[in-house]
Amino acid sequence: EAQVTQNPRYLITVTGKKLTVTCSQNMNHEYMSWYRQDPGLGLRQIYYSMNVEVTDKGDVPEGYKVSRKEKRNFPLILESPSPNQTSLYFCASSQYRDWRDEQFFGPGTRLTVL
Amino acid sequence: AQSVSQHNHHVILSEAASLELGCNYSYGGTVNLFWYVQYPGQHLQLLLKYFSGDPLVKGIKGFEAEFIKSKFSFNLRKPSVQWSDTAEYFCAVNFGNEKLTFGTGTRLTIIP
C-alpha cells in the first residue's frame, strides 16, 4: 500500500531533550516536506526537500533540522525542543521534484513539550 | 507578502444545504491552487487542484471550485452537503516557487 508513515504518532517530552520524528514513504517520491499544524494558523511548512541531499527552509524552520540521506526517509530533528514547538506535525511527499503534484500526507505526530 | 486567506473559520450547515467556502490569495502573478480536506482523526487528502485551463474544476466527492483571477479567489462549493462532509478544509496556493502555502483552514460541521 502506498503510504507515508510517521513515528512516533504521539510524543510527550521535556524542554531541551533532543528528539527525532521519522518519516518514510514507499512511493519513490522525489519531494518531501514537513509541516506543523496549529489552531488558527493552519499548516505551515518547516522544511522541504526536492531530492536526496537537497533540503531547504520553509516558512518556520527555526528550532528544527532535517536530513535527506535516502530518498524514502526525511526525519525531523528537534535538537532542543521548547514548549512553543508543541504542535501537530505532518510529513508529506509528492512525485515530482517540487510542489506540483498532489502531496500525500502522513498520519501526523502530536508532540507535547513540557 | 504572498498569503492565503480563509475567512470562514467555522461553518455549520444542515444536511442537504449548499456549501461555499471562501479562499483568497494575495499575489498578482501565476498561481496554482489546491483544496485539501482533513476528516476527523485522519490525515490531509487532496480534494481538487487547478493549474490552468477551465477555471471550474471538479474534485472528488462532488466538490468543485472556481478560480476567479480578477478576484484572486478559489472558492470551494458543493450543492448538497452530507453529514460525512464534516471535516476541516484547507485552501493551498503555490506562488510559483518550490513551496505550498496553506490557509488557516475552515472547520465544517454538518448537522444531520
mmCIF file of C-alpha atoms in Angstrom:
data_model
loop_
_atom_site.group_PDB
_atom_site.id
_atom_site.type_symbol
_atom_site.label_atom_id
_atom_site.label_comp_id
_atom_site.label_asym_id
_atom_site.label_seq_id
_atom_site.Cartn_x
_atom_site.Cartn_y
_atom_site.Cartn_z
ATOM 1 C CA GLU A 1 0.000 0.000 0.000
ATOM 2 C CA ALA A 2 1.307 3.417 -0.985
ATOM 3 C CA GLN A 3 1.735 5.474 2.124
ATOM 4 C CA VAL A 4 3.659 7.954 4.202
ATOM 5 C CA THR A 5 4.441 6.751 7.705
ATOM 6 C CA GLN A 6 5.497 8.766 10.716
ATOM 7 C CA ASN A 7 6.806 7.679 14.080
ATOM 8 C CA PRO A 8 6.019 8.196 16.801
ATOM 9 C CA ARG A 9 2.379 9.182 16.498
ATOM 10 C CA TYR A 10 2.315 10.739 19.951
ATOM 11 C CA LEU A 11 5.197 12.073 21.996
ATOM 12 C CA ILE A 12 5.426 13.911 25.284
ATOM 13 C CA THR A 13 8.856 15.206 26.158
ATOM 14 C CA VAL A 14 10.580 17.856 28.242
ATOM 15 C CA THR A 15 12.309 21.046 27.253
ATOM 16 C CA GLY A 16 15.787 20.524 25.889
ATOM 17 C CA LYS A 17 15.650 16.779 25.319
ATOM 18 C CA LYS A 18 16.633 16.077 21.712
ATOM 19 C CA LEU A 19 14.127 14.128 19.654
ATOM 20 C CA THR A 20 13.653 12.838 16.134
ATOM 21 C CA VAL A 21 10.395 12.238 14.307
ATOM 22 C CA THR A 22 10.838 9.818 11.451
ATOM 23 C CA CYS A 23 9.064 9.996 8.104
ATOM 24 C CA SER A 24 9.185 7.371 5.416
ATOM 25 C CA GLN A 25 7.430 6.989 2.063
ATOM 26 C CA ASN A 26 7.248 3.942 -0.184
ATOM 27 C CA MET A 27 6.206 5.687 -3.406
ATOM 28 C CA ASN A 28 9.666 6.640 -4.673
ATOM 29 C CA HIS A 29 8.701 10.293 -4.404
ATOM 30 C CA GLU A 30 11.258 12.996 -5.061
ATOM 31 C CA TYR A 31 9.720 15.774 -2.985
ATOM 32 C CA MET A 32 9.198 15.580 0.774
ATOM 33 C CA SER A 33 8.134 18.194 3.254
ATOM 34 C CA TRP A 34 7.385 18.801 6.927
ATOM 35 C CA TYR A 35 4.517 20.935 8.197
ATOM 36 C CA ARG A 36 3.253 21.908 11.600
ATOM 37 C CA GLN A 37 -0.426 22.482 12.247
ATOM 38 C CA ASP A 38 -1.556 24.854 14.972
ATOM 39 C CA PRO A 39 -5.082 26.039 15.801
ATOM 40 C CA GLY A 40 -5.944 29.216 13.940
ATOM 41 C CA LEU A 41 -2.706 29.111 11.939
ATOM 42 C CA GLY A 42 -3.352 26.214 9.592
ATOM 43 C CA LEU A 43 -0.392 24.312 8.184
ATOM 44 C CA ARG A 44 2.966 25.988 7.981
ATOM 45 C CA GLN A 45 5.887 24.492 6.144
ATOM 46 C CA ILE A 46 9.008 23.825 8.198
ATOM 47 C CA TYR A 47 11.438 22.319 5.695
ATOM 48 C CA TYR A 48 11.240 20.656 2.324
ATOM 49 C CA SER A 49 13.476 18.504 0.176
ATOM 50 C CA MET A 50 13.458 18.232 -3.584
ATOM 51 C CA ASN A 51 15.795 15.245 -3.698
ATOM 52 C CA VAL A 52 18.421 13.330 -1.773
ATOM 53 C CA GLU A 53 20.862 15.692 -0.060
ATOM 54 C CA VAL A 54 18.788 18.707 -1.175
ATOM 55 C CA THR A 55 16.874 20.454 1.592
ATOM 56 C CA ASP A 56 15.624 23.995 2.070
ATOM 57 C CA LYS A 57 13.861 26.080 4.655
ATOM 58 C CA GLY A 58 10.148 26.596 4.632
ATOM 59 C CA ASP A 59 8.304 29.347 6.459
ATOM 60 C CA VAL A 60 9.030 28.315 10.070
ATOM 61 C CA PRO A 61 12.395 26.491 10.178
ATOM 62 C CA GLU A 62 13.726 27.899 13.466
ATOM 63 C CA GLY A 63 14.452 25.191 16.017
ATOM 64 C CA TYR A 64 14.295 22.330 13.519
ATOM 65 C CA LYS A 65 16.734 20.350 11.423
ATOM 66 C CA VAL A 66 16.186 17.808 8.680
ATOM 67 C CA SER A 67 18.259 15.459 6.587
ATOM 68 C CA ARG A 68 17.648 13.546 3.371
ATOM 69 C CA LYS A 69 20.269 10.833 3.084
ATOM 70 C CA GLU A 70 17.930 8.384 1.398
ATOM 71 C CA LYS A 71 15.070 9.047 -0.967
ATOM 72 C CA ARG A 72 12.466 7.375 1.204
ATOM 73 C CA ASN A 73 13.310 8.952 4.566
ATOM 74 C CA PHE A 74 13.071 12.533 5.773
ATOM 75 C CA PRO A 75 13.496 12.778 9.561
ATOM 76 C CA LEU A 76 12.664 15.921 11.515
ATOM 77 C CA ILE A 77 15.072 16.693 14.331
ATOM 78 C CA LEU A 78 14.447 18.952 17.295
ATOM 79 C CA GLU A 79 17.849 19.478 18.929
ATOM 80 C CA SER A 80 16.499 21.343 21.954
ATOM 81 C CA PRO A 81 12.706 21.311 21.991
ATOM 82 C CA SER A 82 10.815 24.144 23.621
ATOM 83 C CA PRO A 83 7.143 24.432 24.630
ATOM 84 C CA ASN A 84 6.356 26.603 21.590
ATOM 85 C CA GLN A 85 7.122 23.568 19.455
ATOM 86 C CA THR A 86 4.131 21.748 20.902
ATOM 87 C CA SER A 87 2.127 21.051 17.780
ATOM 88 C CA LEU A 88 0.783 18.506 15.326
ATOM 89 C CA TYR A 89 3.391 17.626 12.719
ATOM 90 C CA PHE A 90 2.751 16.241 9.254
ATOM 91 C CA CYS A 91 5.174 14.815 6.764
ATOM 92 C CA ALA A 92 4.197 14.841 3.090
ATOM 93 C CA SER A 93 5.631 13.632 -0.186
ATOM 94 C CA SER A 94 4.901 14.094 -3.866
ATOM 95 C CA GLN A 95 6.118 12.543 -7.074
ATOM 96 C CA TYR A 96 7.833 15.405 -8.785
ATOM 97 C CA ARG A 97 10.767 17.461 -7.668
ATOM 98 C CA ASP A 98 8.583 20.246 -6.431
ATOM 99 C CA TRP A 99 5.116 21.026 -5.221
ATOM 100 C CA ARG A 100 3.175 20.496 -8.424
ATOM 101 C CA ASP A 101 1.823 17.092 -7.844
ATOM 102 C CA GLU A 102 -0.596 16.060 -5.162
ATOM 103 C CA GLN A 103 1.074 15.827 -1.786
ATOM 104 C CA PHE A 104 0.444 12.647 0.196
ATOM 105 C CA PHE A 105 0.361 13.243 3.900
ATOM 106 C CA GLY A 106 1.346 11.038 6.789
ATOM 107 C CA PRO A 107 -0.978 10.439 9.756
ATOM 108 C CA GLY A 108 0.607 13.136 11.906
ATOM 109 C CA THR A 109 2.691 13.236 15.076
ATOM 110 C CA ARG A 110 1.274 15.036 18.071
ATOM 111 C CA LEU A 111 4.167 16.475 20.066
ATOM 112 C CA THR A 112 3.886 17.988 23.528
ATOM 113 C CA VAL A 113 6.917 19.715 25.021
ATOM 114 C CA LEU A 114 6.639 20.361 28.759
ATOM 115 C CA ALA B 1 3.665 39.414 1.055
ATOM 116 C CA GLN B 2 2.113 36.353 -0.501
ATOM 117 C CA SER B 3 -0.656 34.998 1.681
ATOM 118 C CA VAL B 4 -3.727 32.800 1.653
ATOM 119 C CA SER B 5 -6.910 33.769 3.486
ATOM 120 C CA GLN B 6 -9.827 31.668 4.529
ATOM 121 C CA HIS B 7 -12.233 33.995 6.253
ATOM 122 C CA ASN B 8 -14.750 31.360 7.309
ATOM 123 C CA HIS B 9 -13.256 29.791 10.407
ATOM 124 C CA HIS B 10 -16.199 27.597 11.348
ATOM 125 C CA VAL B 11 -19.245 26.887 9.217
ATOM 126 C CA ILE B 12 -22.260 24.971 10.465
ATOM 127 C CA LEU B 13 -24.810 23.660 7.973
ATOM 128 C CA SER B 14 -27.690 21.246 7.904
ATOM 129 C CA GLU B 15 -27.588 18.231 5.627
ATOM 130 C CA ALA B 16 -28.623 18.987 2.032
ATOM 131 C CA ALA B 17 -27.667 22.644 2.340
ATOM 132 C CA SER B 18 -25.386 24.158 -0.263
ATOM 133 C CA LEU B 19 -21.813 24.950 0.660
ATOM 134 C CA GLU B 20 -19.401 27.634 -0.389
ATOM 135 C CA LEU B 21 -16.070 28.125 1.393
ATOM 136 C CA GLY B 22 -14.004 31.141 0.545
ATOM 137 C CA CYS B 23 -10.322 31.228 -0.340
ATOM 138 C CA ASN B 24 -8.461 34.359 -1.363
ATOM 139 C CA TYR B 25 -4.811 34.954 -2.017
ATOM 140 C CA SER B 26 -2.639 37.996 -2.397
ATOM 141 C CA TYR B 27 -0.369 37.807 -5.433
ATOM 142 C CA GLY B 28 -0.657 39.186 -8.933
ATOM 143 C CA GLY B 29 1.340 36.522 -10.728
ATOM 144 C CA THR B 30 0.625 32.978 -11.818
ATOM 145 C CA VAL B 31 -0.653 30.742 -9.074
ATOM 146 C CA ASN B 32 -1.545 27.103 -8.704
ATOM 147 C CA LEU B 33 -4.406 26.239 -6.398
ATOM 148 C CA PHE B 34 -5.456 23.318 -4.229
ATOM 149 C CA TRP B 35 -8.114 22.322 -1.757
ATOM 150 C CA TYR B 36 -7.281 19.687 0.837
ATOM 151 C CA VAL B 37 -9.630 18.073 3.350
ATOM 152 C CA GLN B 38 -8.878 16.633 6.768
ATOM 153 C CA TYR B 39 -11.571 14.341 8.171
ATOM 154 C CA PRO B 40 -11.642 13.925 11.951
ATOM 155 C CA GLY B 41 -8.647 11.916 13.092
ATOM 156 C CA GLN B 42 -7.308 11.473 9.591
ATOM 157 C CA HIS B 43 -4.551 12.994 7.535
ATOM 158 C CA LEU B 44 -4.995 15.545 4.787
ATOM 159 C CA GLN B 45 -6.055 14.427 1.355
ATOM 160 C CA LEU B 46 -6.462 16.283 -1.912
ATOM 161 C CA LEU B 47 -9.951 17.325 -2.954
ATOM 162 C CA LEU B 48 -9.096 19.124 -6.169
ATOM 163 C CA LYS B 49 -6.470 21.263 -7.859
ATOM 164 C CA TYR B 50 -6.198 23.921 -10.550
ATOM 165 C CA PHE B 51 -3.150 24.651 -12.676
ATOM 166 C CA SER B 52 -4.585 26.055 -15.912
ATOM 167 C CA GLY B 53 -7.470 25.739 -18.374
ATOM 168 C CA ASP B 54 -11.131 25.643 -17.390
ATOM 169 C CA PRO B 55 -11.403 27.721 -14.216
ATOM 170 C CA LEU B 56 -14.169 25.475 -12.914
ATOM 171 C CA VAL B 57 -12.599 22.307 -11.591
ATOM 172 C CA LYS B 58 -14.326 19.256 -10.259
ATOM 173 C CA GLY B 59 -12.902 17.124 -7.500
ATOM 174 C CA ILE B 60 -13.788 14.076 -5.517
ATOM 175 C CA LYS B 61 -16.980 13.560 -3.515
ATOM 176 C CA GLY B 62 -18.997 16.086 -5.508
ATOM 177 C CA PHE B 63 -16.869 19.107 -4.696
ATOM 178 C CA GLU B 64 -15.955 21.773 -7.209
ATOM 179 C CA ALA B 65 -14.076 25.050 -7.125
ATOM 180 C CA GLU B 66 -13.948 28.086 -9.347
ATOM 181 C CA PHE B 67 -10.851 30.153 -9.992
ATOM 182 C CA ILE B 68 -11.711 33.819 -10.478
ATOM 183 C CA LYS B 69 -8.480 35.552 -11.362
ATOM 184 C CA SER B 70 -9.886 39.075 -11.112
ATOM 185 C CA LYS B 71 -10.996 38.406 -7.548
ATOM 186 C CA PHE B 72 -7.910 36.401 -6.519
ATOM 187 C CA SER B 73 -10.296 33.723 -5.329
ATOM 188 C CA PHE B 74 -10.679 29.946 -5.463
ATOM 189 C CA ASN B 75 -13.884 29.157 -3.619
ATOM 190 C CA LEU B 76 -14.944 25.612 -2.869
ATOM 191 C CA ARG B 77 -18.553 24.574 -3.480
ATOM 192 C CA LYS B 78 -20.843 21.620 -3.062
ATOM 193 C CA PRO B 79 -24.549 21.783 -3.961
ATOM 194 C CA SER B 80 -25.781 19.463 -1.218
ATOM 195 C CA VAL B 81 -23.669 18.523 1.792
ATOM 196 C CA GLN B 82 -23.800 15.316 3.776
ATOM 197 C CA TRP B 83 -23.002 14.574 7.378
ATOM 198 C CA SER B 84 -19.861 12.794 6.183
ATOM 199 C CA ASP B 85 -18.537 16.102 4.839
ATOM 200 C CA THR B 86 -17.835 17.213 8.395
ATOM 201 C CA ALA B 87 -14.119 17.988 8.282
ATOM 202 C CA GLU B 88 -11.571 20.763 8.132
ATOM 203 C CA TYR B 89 -10.917 22.235 4.703
ATOM 204 C CA PHE B 90 -7.673 23.885 3.678
ATOM 205 C CA CYS B 91 -7.003 26.021 0.667
ATOM 206 C CA ALA B 92 -3.384 25.950 -0.515
ATOM 207 C CA VAL B 93 -1.593 28.062 -3.083
ATOM 208 C CA ASN B 94 1.690 27.779 -4.888
ATOM 209 C CA PHE B 95 3.069 31.189 -5.825
ATOM 210 C CA GLY B 96 5.472 29.978 -8.479
ATOM 211 C CA ASN B 97 8.196 28.784 -6.124
ATOM 212 C CA GLU B 98 9.004 25.419 -4.545
ATOM 213 C CA LYS B 99 6.614 25.819 -1.636
ATOM 214 C CA LEU B 100 2.944 25.370 -0.910
ATOM 215 C CA THR B 101 1.267 27.930 1.353
ATOM 216 C CA PHE B 102 -1.824 26.846 3.248
ATOM 217 C CA GLY B 103 -4.677 28.931 4.558
ATOM 218 C CA THR B 104 -5.718 28.713 8.175
ATOM 219 C CA GLY B 105 -8.498 26.254 7.422
ATOM 220 C CA THR B 106 -12.277 26.203 7.733
ATOM 221 C CA ARG B 107 -13.954 23.805 10.080
ATOM 222 C CA LEU B 108 -17.193 22.498 8.586
ATOM 223 C CA THR B 109 -19.821 20.902 10.804
ATOM 224 C CA ILE B 110 -22.831 19.260 9.197
ATOM 225 C CA ILE B 111 -25.873 18.734 11.376
ATOM 226 C CA PRO B 112 -27.898 15.641 10.464
#
